[in-house]
mmCIF file of C-alpha atoms in Angstrom:
data_model
loop_
_atom_site.group_PDB
_atom_site.id
_atom_site.type_symbol
_atom_site.label_atom_id
_atom_site.label_comp_id
_atom_site.label_asym_id
_atom_site.label_seq_id
_atom_site.Cartn_x
_atom_site.Cartn_y
_atom_site.Cartn_z
ATOM 1 C CA MET O 1389 12.858 29.173 -30.192
ATOM 2 C CA GLU O 1390 10.296 26.379 -30.129
ATOM 3 C CA LYS O 1391 9.661 24.828 -26.636
ATOM 4 C CA THR O 1392 9.143 21.346 -25.863
ATOM 5 C CA VAL O 1393 6.842 19.962 -23.253
ATOM 6 C CA TYR O 1394 6.963 16.145 -22.266
ATOM 7 C CA ILE O 1395 3.858 14.352 -20.852
ATOM 8 C CA ARG O 1396 3.218 10.836 -20.015
ATOM 9 C CA LEU O 1397 -0.372 9.985 -19.496
ATOM 10 C CA ARG O 1398 -1.223 7.986 -16.170
ATOM 11 C CA HIS O 1399 -2.176 4.393 -16.707
ATOM 12 C CA ARG O 1400 -5.081 4.716 -14.536
ATOM 13 C CA LEU O 1401 -6.834 7.693 -12.565
ATOM 14 C CA GLN O 1402 -9.675 7.611 -10.102
ATOM 15 C CA VAL O 1403 -11.868 10.747 -9.698
ATOM 16 C CA ARG O 1404 -15.081 11.700 -8.084
ATOM 17 C CA PRO O 1405 -18.172 12.598 -9.941
ATOM 18 C CA ASP O 1406 -18.601 16.286 -11.344
ATOM 19 C CA GLU O 1407 -14.687 16.693 -10.689
ATOM 20 C CA VAL O 1408 -12.775 18.561 -13.470
ATOM 21 C CA ILE O 1409 -9.808 16.692 -14.754
ATOM 22 C CA PHE O 1410 -6.766 18.753 -15.109
ATOM 23 C CA LEU O 1411 -3.684 17.851 -17.004
ATOM 24 C CA LYS O 1412 -1.387 17.151 -13.892
ATOM 25 C CA ASP O 1413 -4.148 14.619 -12.687
ATOM 26 C CA ILE O 1414 -4.039 12.921 -16.212
ATOM 27 C CA ALA O 1415 -0.405 13.097 -16.998
ATOM 28 C CA GLN O 1416 3.088 13.450 -15.593
ATOM 29 C CA VAL O 1417 4.599 16.785 -17.129
ATOM 30 C CA ILE O 1418 8.057 18.168 -17.719
ATOM 31 C CA ALA O 1419 8.031 21.593 -19.047
ATOM 32 C CA ASP O 1420 9.914 25.021 -18.559
ATOM 33 C CA GLU O 1421 8.999 26.742 -15.162
ATOM 34 C CA GLU O 1422 7.210 29.705 -16.688
ATOM 35 C CA ILE O 1423 4.771 27.360 -18.577
ATOM 36 C CA TYR O 1424 4.670 24.470 -16.025
ATOM 37 C CA GLU O 1425 1.973 26.191 -13.849
ATOM 38 C CA PRO O 1426 -0.547 27.120 -16.607
ATOM 39 C CA LEU O 1427 -0.188 23.798 -18.163
ATOM 40 C CA CYS O 1428 -0.883 21.949 -14.932
ATOM 41 C CA LYS O 1429 -4.076 23.870 -14.485
ATOM 42 C CA LEU O 1430 -5.234 23.068 -17.924
ATOM 43 C CA ALA O 1431 -8.680 21.741 -17.810
ATOM 44 C CA LEU O 1432 -9.005 18.617 -19.974
ATOM 45 C CA TYR O 1433 -12.451 17.205 -19.173
ATOM 46 C CA GLN O 1434 -15.547 17.954 -17.025
ATOM 47 C CA VAL O 1435 -16.912 14.734 -15.494
ATOM 48 C CA THR O 1436 -20.647 14.601 -15.899
ATOM 49 C CA VAL O 1437 -23.307 11.968 -14.731
ATOM 50 C CA ASN O 1438 -23.784 10.987 -18.346
ATOM 51 C CA ASP O 1439 -20.057 9.526 -18.241
ATOM 52 C CA ARG O 1440 -21.358 6.591 -15.924
ATOM 53 C CA ASN O 1441 -18.106 5.118 -14.383
ATOM 54 C CA ILE O 1442 -15.363 4.901 -17.165
ATOM 55 C CA VAL O 1443 -13.823 7.729 -19.356
ATOM 56 C CA VAL O 1444 -11.060 7.358 -21.632
ATOM 57 C CA ILE O 1445 -8.753 10.153 -22.527
ATOM 58 C CA ASP O 1446 -6.943 10.000 -25.528
ATOM 59 C CA VAL O 1447 -3.367 11.553 -25.641
ATOM 60 C CA MET O 1448 -4.449 13.227 -29.027
ATOM 61 C CA LYS O 1449 -7.112 14.971 -27.042
ATOM 62 C CA VAL O 1450 -4.656 16.302 -24.538
ATOM 63 C CA ILE O 1451 -2.162 17.315 -27.247
ATOM 64 C CA ARG O 1452 -4.921 19.478 -28.878
ATOM 65 C CA ALA O 1453 -5.689 21.105 -25.630
ATOM 66 C CA ILE O 1454 -1.977 21.999 -25.037
ATOM 67 C CA THR O 1455 -1.377 23.312 -28.533
ATOM 68 C CA ASN O 1456 -4.560 25.541 -28.256
ATOM 69 C CA LEU O 1457 -3.072 26.964 -25.192
ATOM 70 C CA PHE O 1458 0.495 27.368 -26.562
ATOM 71 C CA PRO O 1459 0.504 27.249 -30.208
ATOM 72 C CA ASN O 1460 4.076 27.067 -30.654
ATOM 73 C CA MET O 1461 4.612 24.091 -28.196
ATOM 74 C CA GLU O 1462 6.060 20.909 -29.352
ATOM 75 C CA VAL O 1463 4.499 18.050 -27.353
ATOM 76 C CA GLN O 1464 6.276 14.943 -26.717
ATOM 77 C CA SER O 1465 4.106 12.272 -25.558
ATOM 78 C CA ILE O 1466 5.841 9.229 -23.798
ATOM 79 C CA GLY O 1467 3.957 5.927 -22.647
ATOM 80 C CA PRO O 1468 0.528 5.086 -23.054
ATOM 81 C CA ALA O 1469 -1.823 6.707 -25.818
ATOM 82 C CA GLN O 1470 -4.818 6.553 -23.500
ATOM 83 C CA GLY O 1471 -5.493 7.407 -19.939
ATOM 84 C CA ILE O 1472 -8.420 5.429 -18.253
ATOM 85 C CA VAL O 1473 -10.321 7.671 -15.794
ATOM 86 C CA GLU O 1474 -12.547 5.653 -13.297
ATOM 87 C CA ILE O 1475 -15.218 7.701 -11.605
ATOM 88 C CA VAL O 1476 -15.613 6.588 -8.186
ATOM 89 C CA ALA O 1477 -19.181 7.543 -6.771
ATOM 90 C CA LYS O 1478 -18.371 6.391 -3.135
ATOM 91 C CA LYS O 1479 -16.527 3.607 -1.560
ATOM 92 C CA ARG O 1480 -18.468 0.484 -2.291
ATOM 93 C CA LYS O 1481 -19.038 -1.474 1.014
ATOM 94 C CA VAL O 1482 -18.530 -5.323 0.741
ATOM 95 C CA SER O 1483 -21.565 -6.969 1.984
ATOM 96 C CA PHE O 1484 -20.686 -9.400 4.479
ATOM 97 C CA PRO O 1485 -23.451 -11.954 3.749
ATOM 98 C CA LEU O 1486 -22.767 -11.904 0.190
ATOM 99 C CA PHE O 1487 -19.146 -12.609 0.965
ATOM 100 C CA LEU O 1488 -19.951 -15.338 3.285
ATOM 101 C CA LEU O 1489 -22.027 -16.681 0.655
ATOM 102 C CA VAL O 1490 -19.250 -16.827 -1.915
ATOM 103 C CA TRP O 1491 -16.780 -18.082 0.748
ATOM 104 C CA LEU O 1492 -19.171 -21.194 1.574
ATOM 105 C CA LEU O 1493 -19.588 -21.680 -2.304
ATOM 106 C CA LEU O 1494 -15.905 -21.933 -2.691
ATOM 107 C CA PHE O 1495 -15.469 -24.306 0.246
ATOM 108 C CA ILE O 1496 -18.237 -26.615 -0.512
ATOM 109 C CA GLY O 1497 -17.232 -26.631 -4.244
ATOM 110 C CA ALA O 1498 -13.573 -27.206 -3.380
ATOM 111 C CA ALA O 1499 -14.347 -30.048 -1.213
ATOM 112 C CA LEU O 1500 -16.629 -31.865 -3.832
ATOM 113 C CA ALA O 1501 -13.963 -31.177 -6.634
ATOM 114 C CA ILE O 1502 -11.186 -32.837 -4.786
ATOM 115 C CA MET O 1503 -13.555 -35.737 -3.820
ATOM 116 C CA ASN O 1504 -14.486 -36.129 -7.564
ATOM 117 C CA PHE O 1505 -10.892 -35.854 -8.516
ATOM 118 C CA HIS O 1506 -9.910 -38.605 -6.211
ATOM 119 C CA GLU O 1507 -12.668 -40.809 -7.656
ATOM 120 C CA ASP O 1508 -11.773 -40.039 -11.110
ATOM 121 C CA VAL O 1509 -7.935 -40.913 -10.756
ATOM 122 C CA SER O 1510 -8.914 -43.990 -8.581
ATOM 123 C CA MET O 1511 -6.686 -42.426 -5.687
ATOM 124 C CA GLN O 1512 -8.218 -44.840 -3.177
ATOM 125 C CA ALA O 1513 -6.994 -47.857 -5.052
ATOM 126 C CA VAL O 1514 -3.455 -46.278 -5.651
ATOM 127 C CA GLN O 1515 -3.058 -45.402 -1.842
ATOM 128 C CA LEU O 1516 -4.178 -48.984 -0.831
ATOM 129 C CA ARG O 1517 -1.545 -50.382 -3.262
ATOM 130 C CA ILE O 1518 1.234 -48.187 -1.834
ATOM 131 C CA TYR O 1519 0.305 -49.169 1.697
ATOM 132 C CA THR O 1520 0.572 -52.830 0.547
ATOM 133 C CA ILE O 1521 4.091 -52.290 -1.469
ATOM 134 C CA ILE O 1522 5.532 -50.434 1.816
ATOM 135 C CA THR O 1523 4.524 -52.278 4.523
ATOM 136 C CA GLY O 1524 3.299 -55.761 2.926
ATOM 137 C CA GLU O 1525 0.005 -55.595 4.786
ATOM 138 C CA VAL O 1526 -3.526 -54.864 3.383
ATOM 139 C CA ASP O 1527 -5.528 -52.284 5.049
ATOM 140 C CA SER O 1528 -8.823 -51.026 3.577
ATOM 141 C CA LYS O 1529 -8.203 -47.507 5.307
ATOM 142 C CA PRO O 1530 -4.668 -46.664 5.347
ATOM 143 C CA LEU O 1531 -5.266 -43.542 7.514
ATOM 144 C CA ILE O 1532 -1.590 -43.254 8.355
ATOM 145 C CA PHE O 1533 -1.167 -42.270 4.486
ATOM 146 C CA GLN O 1534 -4.269 -40.420 3.853
ATOM 147 C CA ILE O 1535 -4.226 -38.028 6.761
ATOM 148 C CA PRO O 1536 -0.674 -36.609 5.909
ATOM 149 C CA TYR O 1537 -1.876 -36.523 2.238
ATOM 150 C CA SER O 1538 -4.773 -34.315 3.062
ATOM 151 C CA ILE O 1539 -2.821 -31.859 5.084
ATOM 152 C CA GLY O 1540 -0.084 -31.747 2.281
ATOM 153 C CA LEU O 1541 -2.789 -30.924 0.005
ATOM 154 C CA GLY O 1542 -3.586 -27.728 1.659
ATOM 155 C CA LEU O 1543 0.099 -27.151 2.171
ATOM 156 C CA GLY O 1544 0.744 -27.766 -1.474
ATOM 157 C CA MET O 1545 -1.922 -25.015 -2.240
ATOM 158 C CA ILE O 1546 -0.415 -22.639 0.180
ATOM 159 C CA ILE O 1547 3.131 -23.017 -1.180
ATOM 160 C CA PHE O 1548 1.912 -22.462 -4.852
ATOM 161 C CA PHE O 1549 -0.046 -19.305 -4.101
ATOM 162 C CA ASN O 1550 2.587 -18.270 -1.354
ATOM 163 C CA HIS O 1551 -0.055 -17.006 0.813
ATOM 164 C CA VAL O 1552 -0.995 -17.787 4.325
ATOM 165 C CA PHE O 1553 -3.987 -15.241 4.985
ATOM 166 C CA LYS O 1554 -2.182 -11.994 4.883
ATOM 167 C CA LYS O 1555 1.195 -13.420 5.467
ATOM 168 C CA ARG O 1556 3.462 -13.969 2.516
ATOM 169 C CA LEU O 1557 5.885 -16.710 2.541
ATOM 170 C CA ASN O 1558 8.387 -14.329 0.611
ATOM 171 C CA GLU O 1559 8.756 -10.995 -1.541
ATOM 172 C CA GLU O 1560 7.684 -12.498 -4.807
ATOM 173 C CA PRO O 1561 4.198 -11.693 -6.181
ATOM 174 C CA SER O 1562 2.164 -14.829 -6.230
ATOM 175 C CA PRO O 1563 0.755 -16.495 -9.293
ATOM 176 C CA LEU O 1564 -2.756 -15.279 -8.247
ATOM 177 C CA GLU O 1565 -1.551 -11.640 -7.968
ATOM 178 C CA VAL O 1566 0.039 -11.776 -11.429
ATOM 179 C CA GLU O 1567 -3.194 -13.257 -12.779
ATOM 180 C CA MET O 1568 -5.102 -10.557 -11.164
ATOM 181 C CA PHE O 1569 -2.793 -7.892 -12.810
ATOM 182 C CA ASN O 1570 -3.227 -9.600 -16.180
ATOM 183 C CA TYR O 1571 -6.747 -9.753 -16.085
ATOM 184 C CA GLN O 1572 -7.003 -5.843 -14.958
ATOM 185 C CA LEU O 1573 -4.644 -5.067 -17.907
ATOM 186 C CA ASP O 1574 -6.805 -7.092 -20.188
ATOM 187 C CA LEU O 1575 -10.072 -5.073 -19.080
ATOM 188 C CA ASP O 1576 -8.031 -1.931 -19.342
ATOM 189 C CA ASN O 1577 -6.863 -2.461 -23.082
ATOM 190 C CA TYR O 1578 -10.505 -3.448 -23.738
ATOM 191 C CA VAL O 1579 -11.757 -0.264 -22.189
ATOM 192 C CA ALA O 1580 -9.086 1.933 -23.737
ATOM 193 C CA LEU O 1581 -9.729 0.915 -27.294
ATOM 194 C CA HIS O 1582 -13.492 0.180 -26.955
ATOM 195 C CA GLU O 1583 -14.739 3.107 -25.061
ATOM 196 C CA ASN O 1584 -12.459 5.404 -27.005
ATOM 197 C CA LYS O 1585 -14.598 6.721 -29.997
ATOM 198 C CA GLU O 1586 -11.335 7.814 -31.628
ATOM 199 C CA SER O 1587 -9.716 4.635 -31.787
ATOM 200 C CA MET O 1588 -12.233 3.213 -34.242
ATOM 201 C CA LYS O 1589 -13.704 4.422 -37.434
ATOM 202 C CA ARG O 1590 -16.552 2.676 -39.071
ATOM 203 C CA ILE O 1591 -18.697 2.935 -42.144
ATOM 204 C CA ASP O 1592 -21.693 4.926 -41.293
ATOM 205 C CA ASP O 1593 -24.281 3.298 -43.464
ATOM 206 C CA HIS O 1594 -27.402 2.408 -41.018
ATOM 207 C CA MET H 208 5.720 -65.720 -36.750
ATOM 208 C CA MET H 209 6.741 -65.717 -33.123
ATOM 209 C CA THR H 210 9.728 -63.238 -33.717
ATOM 210 C CA ILE H 211 7.312 -61.160 -35.616
ATOM 211 C CA ASN H 212 4.831 -61.007 -32.685
ATOM 212 C CA VAL H 213 7.522 -60.489 -30.165
ATOM 213 C CA VAL H 214 9.116 -57.489 -32.095
ATOM 214 C CA LEU H 215 5.768 -56.042 -32.826
ATOM 215 C CA VAL H 216 4.502 -56.251 -29.131
ATOM 216 C CA MET H 217 7.945 -54.576 -28.215
ATOM 217 C CA ILE H 218 7.326 -51.762 -30.873
ATOM 218 C CA ILE H 219 3.873 -51.027 -29.554
ATOM 219 C CA GLY H 220 4.835 -51.156 -25.822
ATOM 220 C CA PHE H 221 7.775 -48.736 -26.521
ATOM 221 C CA ALA H 222 5.674 -46.410 -28.809
ATOM 222 C CA GLY H 223 2.989 -46.401 -26.028
ATOM 223 C CA GLY H 224 5.765 -45.468 -23.378
ATOM 224 C CA VAL H 225 7.140 -42.669 -25.471
ATOM 225 C CA ALA H 226 3.772 -41.385 -26.075
ATOM 226 C CA VAL H 227 2.670 -41.340 -22.461
ATOM 227 C CA GLY H 228 6.021 -40.156 -21.015
ATOM 228 C CA SER H 229 5.942 -37.198 -23.484
ATOM 229 C CA GLY H 230 2.443 -36.381 -22.545
ATOM 230 C CA PHE H 231 3.286 -36.739 -18.737
ATOM 231 C CA VAL H 232 6.132 -34.056 -19.067
ATOM 232 C CA ALA H 233 4.090 -31.701 -21.357
ATOM 233 C CA PHE H 234 1.302 -31.917 -18.647
ATOM 234 C CA LEU H 235 3.776 -31.004 -15.902
ATOM 235 C CA ALA H 236 5.189 -28.018 -18.094
ATOM 236 C CA VAL H 237 1.733 -26.649 -18.944
ATOM 237 C CA LEU H 238 1.020 -26.520 -15.133
ATOM 238 C CA GLY H 239 4.365 -24.838 -14.315
ATOM 239 C CA ILE H 240 4.825 -26.395 -10.908
ATOM 240 C CA ILE H 241 8.604 -26.919 -11.312
ATOM 241 C CA PRO H 242 9.386 -23.494 -12.351
ATOM 242 C CA ARG H 243 7.224 -22.133 -9.495
ATOM 243 C CA LEU H 244 9.122 -24.407 -6.964
ATOM 244 C CA THR H 245 12.493 -23.140 -8.283
ATOM 245 C CA GLN H 246 11.248 -19.679 -8.164
ATOM 246 C CA LEU H 247 10.338 -20.251 -4.512
ATOM 247 C CA THR H 248 13.445 -21.906 -3.397
ATOM 248 C CA LYS H 249 15.750 -19.617 -5.778
ATOM 249 C CA THR H 250 17.357 -22.804 -7.258
ATOM 250 C CA MET H 251 17.167 -22.133 -10.976
ATOM 251 C CA LYS H 252 20.626 -23.795 -11.520
ATOM 252 C CA MET H 253 19.568 -26.797 -10.234
ATOM 253 C CA ILE H 254 16.698 -27.350 -12.809
ATOM 254 C CA HIS H 255 18.250 -30.183 -14.564
ATOM 255 C CA TYR H 256 18.407 -32.364 -11.317
ATOM 256 C CA TYR H 257 14.582 -31.624 -10.965
ATOM 257 C CA GLU H 258 14.104 -33.036 -14.354
ATOM 258 C CA ALA H 259 16.020 -36.202 -13.266
ATOM 259 C CA ALA H 260 13.834 -36.462 -10.215
ATOM 260 C CA VAL H 261 10.759 -36.404 -12.213
ATOM 261 C CA ILE H 262 11.851 -38.813 -14.795
ATOM 262 C CA LEU H 263 12.979 -41.334 -11.886
ATOM 263 C CA GLY H 264 9.708 -40.736 -10.111
ATOM 264 C CA ALA H 265 7.783 -41.655 -12.928
ATOM 265 C CA LEU H 266 9.976 -44.855 -13.623
ATOM 266 C CA ALA H 267 9.708 -45.720 -9.830
ATOM 267 C CA GLY H 268 5.856 -45.483 -10.252
ATOM 268 C CA ALA H 269 5.977 -47.415 -13.415
ATOM 269 C CA ILE H 270 8.017 -50.279 -11.483
ATOM 270 C CA ALA H 271 5.736 -50.004 -8.630
ATOM 271 C CA THR H 272 2.641 -50.569 -10.794
ATOM 272 C CA LEU H 273 4.025 -53.382 -13.267
ATOM 273 C CA TRP H 274 6.021 -55.399 -10.756
ATOM 274 C CA ASN H 275 3.980 -55.361 -7.488
ATOM 275 C CA PRO H 276 7.003 -55.300 -5.262
ATOM 276 C CA VAL H 277 6.653 -55.657 -1.490
ATOM 277 C CA LEU H 278 9.089 -53.798 0.653
ATOM 278 C CA PHE H 279 7.778 -54.731 4.252
ATOM 279 C CA PHE H 280 8.867 -51.049 5.721
ATOM 280 C CA THR H 281 7.475 -49.595 8.846
ATOM 281 C CA PRO H 282 4.152 -47.876 8.252
ATOM 282 C CA PHE H 283 5.558 -44.636 9.668
ATOM 283 C CA LEU H 284 7.450 -44.153 6.313
ATOM 284 C CA LEU H 285 4.051 -43.679 4.855
ATOM 285 C CA ILE H 286 3.713 -40.254 6.819
ATOM 286 C CA PRO H 287 6.390 -38.368 4.912
ATOM 287 C CA LEU H 288 5.299 -40.247 1.518
ATOM 288 C CA GLY H 289 1.639 -39.109 2.195
ATOM 289 C CA LEU H 290 2.715 -35.604 3.168
ATOM 290 C CA ALA H 291 4.787 -35.321 -0.118
ATOM 291 C CA ALA H 292 2.198 -36.693 -2.433
ATOM 292 C CA GLY H 293 -0.545 -34.310 -0.696
ATOM 293 C CA ILE H 294 1.644 -31.310 -1.558
ATOM 294 C CA PHE H 295 2.210 -32.381 -5.151
ATOM 295 C CA VAL H 296 -1.532 -32.999 -5.649
ATOM 296 C CA GLY H 297 -2.226 -29.698 -3.662
ATOM 297 C CA MET H 298 0.071 -27.556 -6.154
ATOM 298 C CA LEU H 299 -1.485 -29.374 -9.206
ATOM 299 C CA ALA H 300 -4.878 -28.528 -7.960
ATOM 300 C CA ALA H 301 -3.800 -24.996 -7.218
ATOM 301 C CA ALA H 302 -2.239 -24.489 -10.732
ATOM 302 C CA LEU H 303 -5.449 -25.790 -12.360
ATOM 303 C CA THR H 304 -7.234 -23.146 -10.307
ATOM 304 C CA GLU H 305 -4.946 -20.634 -11.425
ATOM 305 C CA VAL H 306 -5.395 -21.535 -15.061
ATOM 306 C CA LEU H 307 -9.139 -21.539 -14.663
ATOM 307 C CA ASN H 308 -8.849 -17.891 -13.816
ATOM 308 C CA VAL H 309 -12.137 -17.755 -11.778
ATOM 309 C CA PHE H 310 -10.390 -15.903 -8.817
ATOM 310 C CA PRO H 311 -9.878 -12.617 -10.408
ATOM 311 C CA ILE H 312 -13.235 -12.421 -11.982
ATOM 312 C CA LEU H 313 -14.864 -13.285 -8.664
ATOM 313 C CA ALA H 314 -12.878 -10.951 -6.643
ATOM 314 C CA LYS H 315 -14.022 -8.055 -9.240
ATOM 315 C CA ARG H 316 -17.751 -9.223 -9.109
ATOM 316 C CA ILE H 317 -18.257 -9.315 -5.446
ATOM 317 C CA GLY H 318 -15.791 -6.337 -5.163
ATOM 318 C CA VAL H 319 -13.159 -7.804 -2.524
ATOM 319 C CA ASP H 320 -9.940 -7.111 -4.099
ATOM 320 C CA GLY H 321 -8.389 -6.854 -0.816
ATOM 321 C CA LYS H 322 -9.833 -10.011 0.822
ATOM 322 C CA ILE H 323 -8.747 -12.469 -1.905
ATOM 323 C CA ALA H 324 -6.642 -14.314 0.337
ATOM 324 C CA ILE H 325 -9.464 -15.121 2.467
ATOM 325 C CA LEU H 326 -11.290 -16.516 -0.570
ATOM 326 C CA LEU H 327 -8.291 -18.472 -1.273
ATOM 327 C CA MET H 328 -8.264 -20.044 2.120
ATOM 328 C CA ALA H 329 -11.846 -21.102 1.486
ATOM 329 C CA PHE H 330 -10.433 -23.110 -1.384
ATOM 330 C CA VAL H 331 -7.519 -24.475 0.576
ATOM 331 C CA PHE H 332 -9.858 -25.564 3.619
ATOM 332 C CA GLY H 333 -12.495 -27.018 1.190
ATOM 333 C CA LYS H 334 -9.907 -29.230 -0.270
ATOM 334 C CA VAL H 335 -8.303 -30.473 3.145
ATOM 335 C CA ILE H 336 -11.835 -30.954 4.700
ATOM 336 C CA GLY H 337 -13.186 -32.694 1.512
ATOM 337 C CA SER H 338 -10.234 -34.964 1.455
ATOM 338 C CA LEU H 339 -10.191 -35.817 5.097
ATOM 339 C CA PHE H 340 -14.028 -36.397 4.941
ATOM 340 C CA GLN H 341 -13.631 -38.782 1.954
ATOM 341 C CA TRP H 342 -10.939 -40.829 3.508
ATOM 342 C CA ILE H 343 -12.358 -41.065 7.180
ATOM 343 C CA TYR H 344 -15.995 -41.180 6.614
ATOM 344 C CA PHE H 345 -17.209 -41.373 2.856
ATOM 345 C CA VAL H 346 -15.071 -44.585 1.567
ATOM 346 C CA ASN H 347 -16.448 -47.954 2.132
ATOM 347 C CA ARG H 348 -19.663 -46.857 3.099
#
């Protein structure tokens, strides 16, 4: 009787340089007990220096390796068709001066941007008018409106991002985290198709 | 001739109002502030009342700009009013930042995936300090 093995490639995998990638690293495997062990120890790829930092392992390569080992095996692949292997040399330390520089850049940029926005939408004129409508008096600097406004500005951004430093206001992911995730997914999609020589076939005429 | 003029002006005014009103709603919809607020407060069922709030707010703003009413209230009413206006503009600014998509790229470039909240606080403090600086020191100079 023909036996079936189910594999599901992992989306992302981090390895050290010069490591050998085994089937159990790159995929979740369901198989009969007598073949499970040899399957898990099936070497798929030797990471070398030439690989730089990303290797894409196509599911076809995995199936080919499994059928080489067990010719009568039926392989069922579930999930993504490519696994992305990220080669991590050593943990990259965040350089603190660089971080400080970016922090200051964002800080000053945000301050300038909000001042430009206020000028652009004539915020001062509107505020003076609101002051006059509510109180009936004229004040060229209605700080009683403007200081709560400025604090509210920061509060609104915090509410939107659902973040106060490390503390979260509730369980849901913030729009920024979703955005980060989407960006990573786009990058992965690009890498999976672009770094994978099997996924494209071109006319070779140069 | 007079009647035609009046009707023409009414049509132009009405058409302008329709265009600006639909544009305003489209702008709010693109930013996604209302869905974000309902998501945070878990009040999806009340969304129609939020629609009414936006419409009434826009009408109140139109009345305030066109009729110049004067209410003679206490200035302390301006504190909650200013806070609410600030929160709304803050959410607006945050939504725009998100649309710009700079943060994910920036965080990847300098490799601070874990510290993105601190970068975010740079943005928040920048807005608050910039705004305070403008109103307390920068204007009328």
